[in-house]
Coordinates of C-alpha atoms and ligand atoms in Angstrom, one line a residue:
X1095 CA -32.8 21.7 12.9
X1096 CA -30.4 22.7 10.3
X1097 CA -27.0 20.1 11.9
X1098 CA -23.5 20.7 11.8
X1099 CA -21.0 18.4 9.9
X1100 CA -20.7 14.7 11.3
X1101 CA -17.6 16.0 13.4
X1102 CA -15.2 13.7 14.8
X1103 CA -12.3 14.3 17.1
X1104 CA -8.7 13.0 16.5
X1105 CA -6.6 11.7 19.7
X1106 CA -2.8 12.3 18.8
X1107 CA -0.8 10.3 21.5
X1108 CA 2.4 12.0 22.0
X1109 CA 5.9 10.1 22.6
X1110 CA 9.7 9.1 20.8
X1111 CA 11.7 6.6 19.9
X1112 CA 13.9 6.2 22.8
X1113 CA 12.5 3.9 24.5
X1114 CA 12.5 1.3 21.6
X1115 CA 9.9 -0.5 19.6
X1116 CA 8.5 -2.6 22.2
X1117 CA 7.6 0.4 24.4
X1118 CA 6.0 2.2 21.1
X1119 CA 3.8 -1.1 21.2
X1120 CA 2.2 -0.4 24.1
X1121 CA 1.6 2.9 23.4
X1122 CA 0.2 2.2 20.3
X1123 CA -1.6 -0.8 22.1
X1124 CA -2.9 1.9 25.4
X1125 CA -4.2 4.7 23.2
X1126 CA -6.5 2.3 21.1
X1127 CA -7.6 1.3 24.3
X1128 CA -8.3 4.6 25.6
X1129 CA -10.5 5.8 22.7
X1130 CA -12.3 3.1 22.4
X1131 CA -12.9 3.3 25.8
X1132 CA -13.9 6.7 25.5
X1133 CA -16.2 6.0 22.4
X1134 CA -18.1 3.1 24.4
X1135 CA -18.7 5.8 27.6
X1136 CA -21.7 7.4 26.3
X1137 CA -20.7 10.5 27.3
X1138 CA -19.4 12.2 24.0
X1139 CA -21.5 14.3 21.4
X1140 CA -18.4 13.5 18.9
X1141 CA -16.5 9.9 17.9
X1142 CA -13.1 10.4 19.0
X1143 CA -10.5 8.7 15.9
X1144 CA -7.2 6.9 17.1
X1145 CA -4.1 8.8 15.1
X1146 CA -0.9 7.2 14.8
X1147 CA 1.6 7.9 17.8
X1148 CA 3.4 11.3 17.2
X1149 CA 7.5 10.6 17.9
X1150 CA 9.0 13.5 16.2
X1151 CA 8.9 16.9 14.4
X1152 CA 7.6 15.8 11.1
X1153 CA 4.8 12.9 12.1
X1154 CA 3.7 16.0 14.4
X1155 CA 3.8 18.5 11.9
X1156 CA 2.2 16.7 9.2
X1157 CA -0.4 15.1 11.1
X1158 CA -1.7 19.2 12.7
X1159 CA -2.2 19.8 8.9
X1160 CA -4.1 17.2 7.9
X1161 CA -6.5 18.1 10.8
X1162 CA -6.9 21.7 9.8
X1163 CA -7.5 20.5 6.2
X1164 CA -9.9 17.5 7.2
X1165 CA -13.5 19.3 7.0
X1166 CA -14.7 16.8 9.5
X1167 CA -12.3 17.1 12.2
X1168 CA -13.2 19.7 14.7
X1169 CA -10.1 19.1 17.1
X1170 CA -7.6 17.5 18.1
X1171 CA -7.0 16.1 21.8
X1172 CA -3.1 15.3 22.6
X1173 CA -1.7 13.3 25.0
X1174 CA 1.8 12.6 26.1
X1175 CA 2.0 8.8 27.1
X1176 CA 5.6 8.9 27.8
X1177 CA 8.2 11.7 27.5
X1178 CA 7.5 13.6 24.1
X1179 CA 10.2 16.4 23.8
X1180 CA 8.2 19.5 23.8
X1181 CA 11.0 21.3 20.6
X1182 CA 9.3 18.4 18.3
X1183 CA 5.9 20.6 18.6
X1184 CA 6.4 24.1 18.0
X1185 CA 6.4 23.9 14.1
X1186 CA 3.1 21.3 13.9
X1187 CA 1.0 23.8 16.9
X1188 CA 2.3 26.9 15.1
X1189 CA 0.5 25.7 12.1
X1190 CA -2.1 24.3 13.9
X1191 CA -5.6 26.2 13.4
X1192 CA -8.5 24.2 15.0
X1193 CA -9.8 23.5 18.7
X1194 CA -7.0 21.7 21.1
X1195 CA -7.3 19.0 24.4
X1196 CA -4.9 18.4 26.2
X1197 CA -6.2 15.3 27.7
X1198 CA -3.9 14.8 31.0
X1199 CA -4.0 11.3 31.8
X1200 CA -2.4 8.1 31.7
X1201 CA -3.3 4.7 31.2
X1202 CA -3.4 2.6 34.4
X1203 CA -5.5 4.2 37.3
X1204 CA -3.3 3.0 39.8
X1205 CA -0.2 2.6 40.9
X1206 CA 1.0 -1.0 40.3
X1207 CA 2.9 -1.1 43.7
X1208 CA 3.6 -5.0 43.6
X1209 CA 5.4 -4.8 40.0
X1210 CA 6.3 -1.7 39.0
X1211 CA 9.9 -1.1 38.2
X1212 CA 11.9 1.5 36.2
X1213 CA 10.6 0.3 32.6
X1214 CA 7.0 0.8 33.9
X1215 CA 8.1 4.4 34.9
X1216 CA 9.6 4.8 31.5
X1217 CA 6.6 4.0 29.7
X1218 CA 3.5 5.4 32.0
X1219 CA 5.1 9.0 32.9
X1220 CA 2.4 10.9 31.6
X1221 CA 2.8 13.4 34.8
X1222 CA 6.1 14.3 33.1
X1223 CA 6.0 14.2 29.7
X1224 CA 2.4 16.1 29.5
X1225 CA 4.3 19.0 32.3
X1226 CA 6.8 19.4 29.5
X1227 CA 4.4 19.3 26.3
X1228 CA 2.1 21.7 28.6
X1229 CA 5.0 24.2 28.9
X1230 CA 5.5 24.9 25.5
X1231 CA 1.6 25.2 24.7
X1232 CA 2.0 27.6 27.1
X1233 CA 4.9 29.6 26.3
X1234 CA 3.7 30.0 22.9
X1235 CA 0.6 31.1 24.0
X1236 CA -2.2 28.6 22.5
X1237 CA -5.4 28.3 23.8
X1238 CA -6.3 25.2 24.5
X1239 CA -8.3 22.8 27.3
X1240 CA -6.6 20.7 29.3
X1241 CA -8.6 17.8 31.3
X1242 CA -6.5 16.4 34.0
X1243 CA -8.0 12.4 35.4
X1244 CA -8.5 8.7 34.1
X1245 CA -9.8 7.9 31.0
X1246 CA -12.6 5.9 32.2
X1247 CA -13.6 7.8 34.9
X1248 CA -16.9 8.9 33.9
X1249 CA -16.6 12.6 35.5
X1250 CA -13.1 13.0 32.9
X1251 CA -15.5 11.6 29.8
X1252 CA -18.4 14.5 30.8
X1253 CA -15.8 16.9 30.7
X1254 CA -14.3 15.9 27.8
X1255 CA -18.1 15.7 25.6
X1256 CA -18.3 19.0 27.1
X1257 CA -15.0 20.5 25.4
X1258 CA -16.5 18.9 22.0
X1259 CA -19.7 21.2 22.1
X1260 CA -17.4 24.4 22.8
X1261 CA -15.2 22.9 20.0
X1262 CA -17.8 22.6 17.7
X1263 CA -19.2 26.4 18.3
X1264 CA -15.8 27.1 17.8
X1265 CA -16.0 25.5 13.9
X1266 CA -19.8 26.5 13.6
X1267 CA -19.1 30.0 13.8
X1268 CA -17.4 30.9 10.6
X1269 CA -20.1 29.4 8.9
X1270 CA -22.7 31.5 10.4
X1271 CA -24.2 33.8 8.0
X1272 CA -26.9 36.4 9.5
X1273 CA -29.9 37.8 7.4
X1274 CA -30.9 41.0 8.4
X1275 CA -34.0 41.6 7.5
X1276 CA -34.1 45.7 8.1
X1277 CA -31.1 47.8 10.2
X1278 CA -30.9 48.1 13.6
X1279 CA -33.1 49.7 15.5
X1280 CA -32.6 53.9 15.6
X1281 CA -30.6 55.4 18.3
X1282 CA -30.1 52.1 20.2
X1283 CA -26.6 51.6 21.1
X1284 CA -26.1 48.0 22.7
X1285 CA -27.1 46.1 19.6
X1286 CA -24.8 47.7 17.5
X1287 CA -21.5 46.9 16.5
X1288 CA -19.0 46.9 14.1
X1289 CA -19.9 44.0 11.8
X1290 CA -16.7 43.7 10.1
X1291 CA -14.4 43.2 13.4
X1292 CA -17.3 40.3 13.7
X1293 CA -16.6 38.8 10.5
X1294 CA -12.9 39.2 11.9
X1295 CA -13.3 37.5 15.3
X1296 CA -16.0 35.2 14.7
X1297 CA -16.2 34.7 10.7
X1298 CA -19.8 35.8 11.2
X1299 CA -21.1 36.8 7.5
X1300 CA -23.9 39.6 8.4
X1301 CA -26.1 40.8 5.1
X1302 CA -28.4 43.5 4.8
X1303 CA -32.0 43.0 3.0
X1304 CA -34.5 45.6 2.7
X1305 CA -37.8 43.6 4.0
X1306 CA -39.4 43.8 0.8
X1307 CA -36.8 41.4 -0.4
X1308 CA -38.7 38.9 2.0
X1309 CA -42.3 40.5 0.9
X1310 CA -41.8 38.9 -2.3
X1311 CA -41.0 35.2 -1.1
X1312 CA -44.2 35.6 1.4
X1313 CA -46.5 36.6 -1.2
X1314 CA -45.3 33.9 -3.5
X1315 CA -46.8 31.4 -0.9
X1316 CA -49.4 29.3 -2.2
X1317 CA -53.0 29.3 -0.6
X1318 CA -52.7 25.9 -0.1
X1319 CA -49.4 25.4 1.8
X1320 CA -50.8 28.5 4.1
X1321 CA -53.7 26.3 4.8
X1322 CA -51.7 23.2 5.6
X1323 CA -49.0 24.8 7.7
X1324 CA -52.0 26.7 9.1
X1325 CA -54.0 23.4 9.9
X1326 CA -50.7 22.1 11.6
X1327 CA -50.3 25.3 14.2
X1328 CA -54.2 24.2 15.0
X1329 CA -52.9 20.3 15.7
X1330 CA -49.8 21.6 18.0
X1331 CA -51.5 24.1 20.1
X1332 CA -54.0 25.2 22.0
X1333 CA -55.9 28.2 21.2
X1334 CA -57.0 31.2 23.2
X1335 CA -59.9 33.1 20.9
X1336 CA -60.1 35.5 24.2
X1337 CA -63.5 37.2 22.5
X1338 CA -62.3 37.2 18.6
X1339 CA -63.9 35.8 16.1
X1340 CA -62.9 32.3 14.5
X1341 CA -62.3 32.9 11.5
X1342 CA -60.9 36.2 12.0
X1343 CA -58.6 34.6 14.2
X1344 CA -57.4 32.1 12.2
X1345 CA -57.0 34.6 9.5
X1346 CA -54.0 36.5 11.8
X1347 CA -52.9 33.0 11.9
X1348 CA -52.9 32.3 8.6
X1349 CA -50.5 35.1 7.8
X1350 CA -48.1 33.6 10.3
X1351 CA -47.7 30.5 8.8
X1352 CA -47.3 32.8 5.2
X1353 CA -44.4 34.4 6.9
X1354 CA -43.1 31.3 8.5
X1355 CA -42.7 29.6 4.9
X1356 CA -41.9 32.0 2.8
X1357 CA -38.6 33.0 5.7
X1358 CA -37.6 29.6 5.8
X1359 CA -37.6 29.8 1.8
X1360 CA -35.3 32.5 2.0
X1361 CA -33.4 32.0 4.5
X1362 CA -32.4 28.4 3.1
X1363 CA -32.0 30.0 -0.7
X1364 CA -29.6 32.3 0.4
X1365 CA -27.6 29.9 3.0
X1366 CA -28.7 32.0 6.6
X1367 CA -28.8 30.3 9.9
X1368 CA -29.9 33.3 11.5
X1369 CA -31.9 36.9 11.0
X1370 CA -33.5 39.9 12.6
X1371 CA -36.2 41.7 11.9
X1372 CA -37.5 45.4 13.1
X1373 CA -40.9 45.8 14.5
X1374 CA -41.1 49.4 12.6
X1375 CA -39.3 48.1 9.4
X1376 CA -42.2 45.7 7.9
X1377 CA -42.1 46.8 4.6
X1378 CA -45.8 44.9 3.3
X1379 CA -45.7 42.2 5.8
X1380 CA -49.5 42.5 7.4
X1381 CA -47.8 41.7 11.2
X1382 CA -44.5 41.7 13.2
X1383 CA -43.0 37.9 12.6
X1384 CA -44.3 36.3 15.6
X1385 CA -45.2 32.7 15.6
X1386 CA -43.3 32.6 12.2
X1387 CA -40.1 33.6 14.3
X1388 CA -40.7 31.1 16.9
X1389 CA -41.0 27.8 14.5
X1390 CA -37.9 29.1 12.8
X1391 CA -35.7 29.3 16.0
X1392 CA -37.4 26.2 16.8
X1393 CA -35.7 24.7 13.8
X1394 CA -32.6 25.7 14.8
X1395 CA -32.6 29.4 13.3
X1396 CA -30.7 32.1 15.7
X1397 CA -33.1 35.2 15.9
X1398 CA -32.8 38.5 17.3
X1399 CA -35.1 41.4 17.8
X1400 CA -35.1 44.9 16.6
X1401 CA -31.8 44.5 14.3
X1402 CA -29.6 43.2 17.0
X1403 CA -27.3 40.9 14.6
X1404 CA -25.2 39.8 17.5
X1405 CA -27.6 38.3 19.7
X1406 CA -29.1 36.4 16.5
X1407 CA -25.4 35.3 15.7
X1408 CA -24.7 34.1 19.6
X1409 CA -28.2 32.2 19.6
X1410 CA -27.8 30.1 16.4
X1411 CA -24.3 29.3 17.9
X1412 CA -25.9 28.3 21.0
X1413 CA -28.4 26.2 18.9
X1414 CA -25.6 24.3 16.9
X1415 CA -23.8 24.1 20.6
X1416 CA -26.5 21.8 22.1
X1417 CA -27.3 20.1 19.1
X1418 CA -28.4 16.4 20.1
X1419 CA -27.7 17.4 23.9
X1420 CA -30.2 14.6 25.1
X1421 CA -33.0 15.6 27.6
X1422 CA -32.3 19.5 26.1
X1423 CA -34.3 22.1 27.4
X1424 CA -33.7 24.4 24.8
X1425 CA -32.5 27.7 24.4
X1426 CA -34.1 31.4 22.9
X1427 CA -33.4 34.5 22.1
X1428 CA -34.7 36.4 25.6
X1429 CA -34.7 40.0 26.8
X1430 CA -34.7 41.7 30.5
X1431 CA -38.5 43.1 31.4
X1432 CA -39.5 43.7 34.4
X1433 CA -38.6 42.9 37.9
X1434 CA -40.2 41.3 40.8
X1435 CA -38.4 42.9 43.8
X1436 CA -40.4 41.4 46.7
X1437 CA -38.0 40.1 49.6
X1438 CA -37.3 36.7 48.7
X1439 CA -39.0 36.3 45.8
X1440 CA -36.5 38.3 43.4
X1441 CA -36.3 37.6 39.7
X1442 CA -36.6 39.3 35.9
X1443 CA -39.3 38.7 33.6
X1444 CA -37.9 37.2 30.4
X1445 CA -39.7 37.7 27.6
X1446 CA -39.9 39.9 23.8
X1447 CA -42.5 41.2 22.2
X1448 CA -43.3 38.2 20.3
X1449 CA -40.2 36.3 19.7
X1450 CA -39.6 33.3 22.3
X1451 CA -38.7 29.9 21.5
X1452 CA -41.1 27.2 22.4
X1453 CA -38.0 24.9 23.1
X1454 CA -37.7 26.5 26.4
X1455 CA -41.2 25.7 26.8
X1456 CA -43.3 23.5 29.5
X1457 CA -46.8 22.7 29.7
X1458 CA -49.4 24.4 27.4
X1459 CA -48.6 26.1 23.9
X1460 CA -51.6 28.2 23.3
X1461 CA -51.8 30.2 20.4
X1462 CA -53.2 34.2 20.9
X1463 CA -53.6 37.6 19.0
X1464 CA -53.2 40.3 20.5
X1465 CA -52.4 43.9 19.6
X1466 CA -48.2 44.8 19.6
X1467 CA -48.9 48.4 21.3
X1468 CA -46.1 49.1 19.2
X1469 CA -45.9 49.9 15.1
X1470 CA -48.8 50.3 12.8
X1471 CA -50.0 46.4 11.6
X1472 CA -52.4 43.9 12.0
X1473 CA -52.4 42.1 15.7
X1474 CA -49.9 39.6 15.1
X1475 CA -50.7 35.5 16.0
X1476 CA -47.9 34.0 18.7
X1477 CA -47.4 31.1 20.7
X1478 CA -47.6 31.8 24.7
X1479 CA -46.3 29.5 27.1
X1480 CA -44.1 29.0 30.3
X1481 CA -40.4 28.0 30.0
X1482 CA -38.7 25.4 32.6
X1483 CA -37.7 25.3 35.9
X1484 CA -33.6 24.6 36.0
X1485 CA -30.2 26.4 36.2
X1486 CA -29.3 28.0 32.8
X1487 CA -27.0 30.9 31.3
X1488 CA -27.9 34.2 29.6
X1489 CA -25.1 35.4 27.6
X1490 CA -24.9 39.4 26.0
X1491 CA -22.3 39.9 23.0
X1492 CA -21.8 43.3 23.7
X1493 CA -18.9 46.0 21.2
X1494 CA -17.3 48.1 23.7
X1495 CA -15.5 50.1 20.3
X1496 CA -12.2 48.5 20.5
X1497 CA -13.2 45.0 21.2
X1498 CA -16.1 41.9 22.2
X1499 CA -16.9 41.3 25.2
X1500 CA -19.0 37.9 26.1
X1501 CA -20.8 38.3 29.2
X1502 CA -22.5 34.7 30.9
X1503 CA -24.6 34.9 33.4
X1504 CA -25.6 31.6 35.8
X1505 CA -29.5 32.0 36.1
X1506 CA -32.0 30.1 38.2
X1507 CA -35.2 29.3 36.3
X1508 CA -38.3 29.0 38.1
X1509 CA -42.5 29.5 37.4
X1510 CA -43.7 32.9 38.0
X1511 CA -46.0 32.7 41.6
X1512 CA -49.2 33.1 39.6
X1513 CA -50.7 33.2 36.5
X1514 CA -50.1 36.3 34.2
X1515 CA -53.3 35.8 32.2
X1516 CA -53.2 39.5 30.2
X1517 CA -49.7 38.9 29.2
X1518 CA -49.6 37.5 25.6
X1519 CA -46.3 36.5 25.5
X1520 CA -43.7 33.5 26.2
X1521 CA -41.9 34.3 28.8
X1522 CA -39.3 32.6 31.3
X1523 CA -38.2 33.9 34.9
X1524 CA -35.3 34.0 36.3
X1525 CA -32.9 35.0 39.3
X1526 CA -29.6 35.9 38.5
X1527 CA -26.7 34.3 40.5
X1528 CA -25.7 35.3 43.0
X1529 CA -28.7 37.2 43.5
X1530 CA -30.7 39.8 41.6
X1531 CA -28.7 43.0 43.3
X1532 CA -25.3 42.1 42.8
X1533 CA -26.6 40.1 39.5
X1534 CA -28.1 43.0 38.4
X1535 CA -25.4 45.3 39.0
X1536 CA -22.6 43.0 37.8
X1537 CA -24.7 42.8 34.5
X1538 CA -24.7 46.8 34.2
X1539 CA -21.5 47.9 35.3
X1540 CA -20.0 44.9 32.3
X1541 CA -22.1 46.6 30.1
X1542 CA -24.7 43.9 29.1
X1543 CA -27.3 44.0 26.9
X1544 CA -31.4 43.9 27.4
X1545 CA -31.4 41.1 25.0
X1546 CA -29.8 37.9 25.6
X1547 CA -29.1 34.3 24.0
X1548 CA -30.0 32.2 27.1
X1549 CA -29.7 28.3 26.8
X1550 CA -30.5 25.6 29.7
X1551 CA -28.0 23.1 27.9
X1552 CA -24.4 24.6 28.0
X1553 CA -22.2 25.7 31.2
X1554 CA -20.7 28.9 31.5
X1555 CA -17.5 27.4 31.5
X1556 CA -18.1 25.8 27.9
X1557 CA -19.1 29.8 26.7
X1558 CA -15.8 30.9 29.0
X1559 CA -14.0 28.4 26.8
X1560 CA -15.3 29.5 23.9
X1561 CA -14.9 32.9 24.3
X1562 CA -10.9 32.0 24.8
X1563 CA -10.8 30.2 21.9
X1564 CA -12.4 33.9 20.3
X1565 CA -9.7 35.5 21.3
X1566 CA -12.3 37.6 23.2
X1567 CA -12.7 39.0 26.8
X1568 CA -15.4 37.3 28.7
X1569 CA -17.2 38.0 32.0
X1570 CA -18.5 35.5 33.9
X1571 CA -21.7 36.5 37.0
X1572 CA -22.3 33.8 39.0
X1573 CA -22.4 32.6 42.4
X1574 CA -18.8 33.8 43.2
X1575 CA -19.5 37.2 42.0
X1576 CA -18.5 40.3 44.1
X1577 CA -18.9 43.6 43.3
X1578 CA -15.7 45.0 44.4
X1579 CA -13.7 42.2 42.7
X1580 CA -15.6 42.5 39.3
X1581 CA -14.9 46.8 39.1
X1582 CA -11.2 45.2 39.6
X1583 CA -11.6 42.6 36.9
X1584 CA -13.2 44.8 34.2
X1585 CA -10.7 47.5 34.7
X1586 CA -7.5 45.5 34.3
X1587 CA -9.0 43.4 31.3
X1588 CA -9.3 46.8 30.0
X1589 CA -5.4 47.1 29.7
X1590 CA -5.1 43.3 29.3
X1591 CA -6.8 43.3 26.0
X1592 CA -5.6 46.8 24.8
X1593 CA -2.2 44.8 25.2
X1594 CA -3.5 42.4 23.2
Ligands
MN723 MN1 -36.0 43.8 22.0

């Protein structure tokens, strides 16, 4: 997988000097304690650094620049120890460009009843100076997290790892840089959008090739790194000949693993983490990009079908997201099929034609070729598998003309009843929360998409977050969704955004 930078976190301890140098000690002395604390808990993607206490205007100031102008830090999480007069911060969170905590805590879990005295108050009144730090981030109208409990509780730390991954999607996505490989497809509305209000929002760079661009790089492929990456598609998975010839089979194959290496070449020369392609714009490619899609998302590419730059954007983010998430159970591009409406056994068929990341797989990996029903080229070679069981999210960027909108959808995973030994394609299944009806219908009346970035690994409230952090409307279906309340919802975020 292509990584992101070796990000780190900065913790900025907020205070003054009023309450003289001793007390400044100890605050000094506490927040070293807290991040190492947090560093040793095992629960953060990111190393938090320790920062110098913050007691007026310019430390404040200064130190807010220095973070946006340090590549590697991807945030910074404040925390007012003591009373930390909120005037001091305007200028420095004016300035301020990158991902902000507001860590609400303080340094002793419980009340000391036996000992404490007014110069204990002083110095541990974190539930008053983080109310009046809190009211200026508000007034002025940042976005920011704010994760209220101990340091050490473990519950605080999760949350707190969590914030880091939206964080980091938050950095990551001005440097995503999508190769499209044909337009989008004709007539189709929901994967359009205006690319240059996406290079606005998101600092998405989208480029335009014409596929015989990528032709080229395929061709220049040498027989015998077809043959090896050929032989190592034959180590991974299983294969399904289902009444073809071997070596005709292997053939289809072969032009796969062609594809698959003479992408990544381009893709790498011309700095892309994600791409589309158009089944009916293949220029001299022999097949669609099946299995040479699937390795590449595998690797951490973002892919979308049929031209749809967004959902390739939204799925490398995804990727870059969960990087490292241990025990991940990956994440795809995905699209809406077909339904299964039987009482009690309600859910979608997940699939694309081709174009389904093994990551989300579980059990078998077989390899097949099979005809596309669709376009004019060889039967293309795929992988074919079953995704996992578990709760995930499916998330549709979607241009509504005047702005983004980021709908998340909580899904329940589970296996299809019985085999579907015709269909040649990945697939995954799942129920939308809070149940397919309302799911469904949530889903249409928001406007979502057929095609989806869906990811087992991140919580709709990290993409909520992220989505703030946008400066973008988002739309959350899940298990508190009601109809009535969601027609309300979409209509006065219409007005709230116009505002905007
Ligand atoms: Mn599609």
């Amino acid at each position: 997988m292509k990584t992101a930078k070796n990000y780190k976190f900065w913790f900025c301890t907020g205070s003054q000097d009023l309450y003289g140098d001793e007390c400044l000690r100890h605050v000094a002395d506490h927040s070293a304690k807290i991040v190492e604390g947090l560093n040793a808990g095992g629960k953060l993607p990111y190393e938090v650094v320790l920062r110098p206490t913050l007691i007026d205007q310019a430390s404040i100031r200064k130190t807010f620049n220095e973070a946006n102008n340090d590549d590697e830090c991807a945030g910074v999480i404040t925390w007012m120890h003591t009373f930390s007069p909120a005037k001091m911060w305007i200028i420095g969170l004016q300035e301020y460009k990158k991902p902000l905590c507001h860590l609400h805590t303080q340094f002793n879990e419980e009340i000391p009843y036996d000992t404490m005295d007014m110069d204990f108050m002083n110095e541990n009144q974190s539930a008053h100076g983080d109310r009046e730090y809190g009211h200026i981030v508000s007034r002025m109208g940042i976005e920011r997290k704010i994760i209220v409990g101990h340091w050490a509780d473990a519950a605080v730390q999760e949350k707190l790892g969590s914030w880091m991954r939206t964080a980091i999607g938050v950095m990551e996505s001005s440097h995503i840089r999508v190769c499209r490989f044909g337009d989008n497809m004709n007539n189709v509305a929901v994967t359009e959008g205006d690319k240059v209000e996406a290079q606005i929002k998101f600092g998405w760079e989208i480029d335009h090739y014409n596929v015989n661009d990528l032709v080229e790089y395929v061709d220049a492929v040498s027989e015998g790194d077809v043959n090896a990456l050929t032989d190592e598609y034959y180590s991974k998975y299983e294969v399904a000949l289902e009444g073809r010839d071997e070596a005709e089979f292997r053939r289809h194959v072969a032009v796969q693993a062609q594809i698959e290496i003479g992408m990544e070449k381009f893709l790498e020369e011309g700095n892309y983490q994600a791409f589309v392609t158009h089944f009916g714009m293949l220029g001299g490619l022999k097949q669609l990009p099946g299995l040479a899609v699937q390795r590449l998302m595998e690797k951490g590419y973002g892919f979308g079908g049929e031209g749809d730059w967004k959902t390739a954007a939204m799925d490398r983010l995804i990727k870059i997201m969960t990087a490292g998430v241990p025990n991940a159970k990956g994440s795809s591009f995905m699209e809406d099929y077909t339904y299964n409406f039987v009482p009690g056994k309600e859910g979608i068929i997940q699939a694309h034609m081709l174009e389904v990341c093994p990551t989300i797989a579980e059990g078998p990996i077989t390899m097949k070729c099979q005809p596309l029903s669709m376009g004019n080229r060889e039967d293309p070679a795929r992988i074919v598998f079953q995704a996992k069981e578990g709760s995930g999210i499916a998330t549709s960027l979607v241009d509504l003309g005047h702005r983004f909108r980021l709908i998340i959808n909580a899904v329940d995973c589970k296996k299809v009843e019985k085999p579907l030994p015709k269909l040649p394609v990945g697939i995954n299944y799942w129920t939308p929360q809070p149940d397919l009806y309302t799911g469904a219908e949530a889903w249409i009346l928001a406007g979502g998409a057929h095609h989806t970035a869906f990811t087992y690994d991140l919580s709709v409230e990290q993409m909520v977050d992220w989505a703030a952090a946008m400066g973008i409307e988002s739309v959350v279906i899940d298990k508190d969704t009601k109809i009535r309340d969601l027609k309300n919802e979409l209509k006065w975020n219409e007005i709230a955004f116009r505002l905007k």
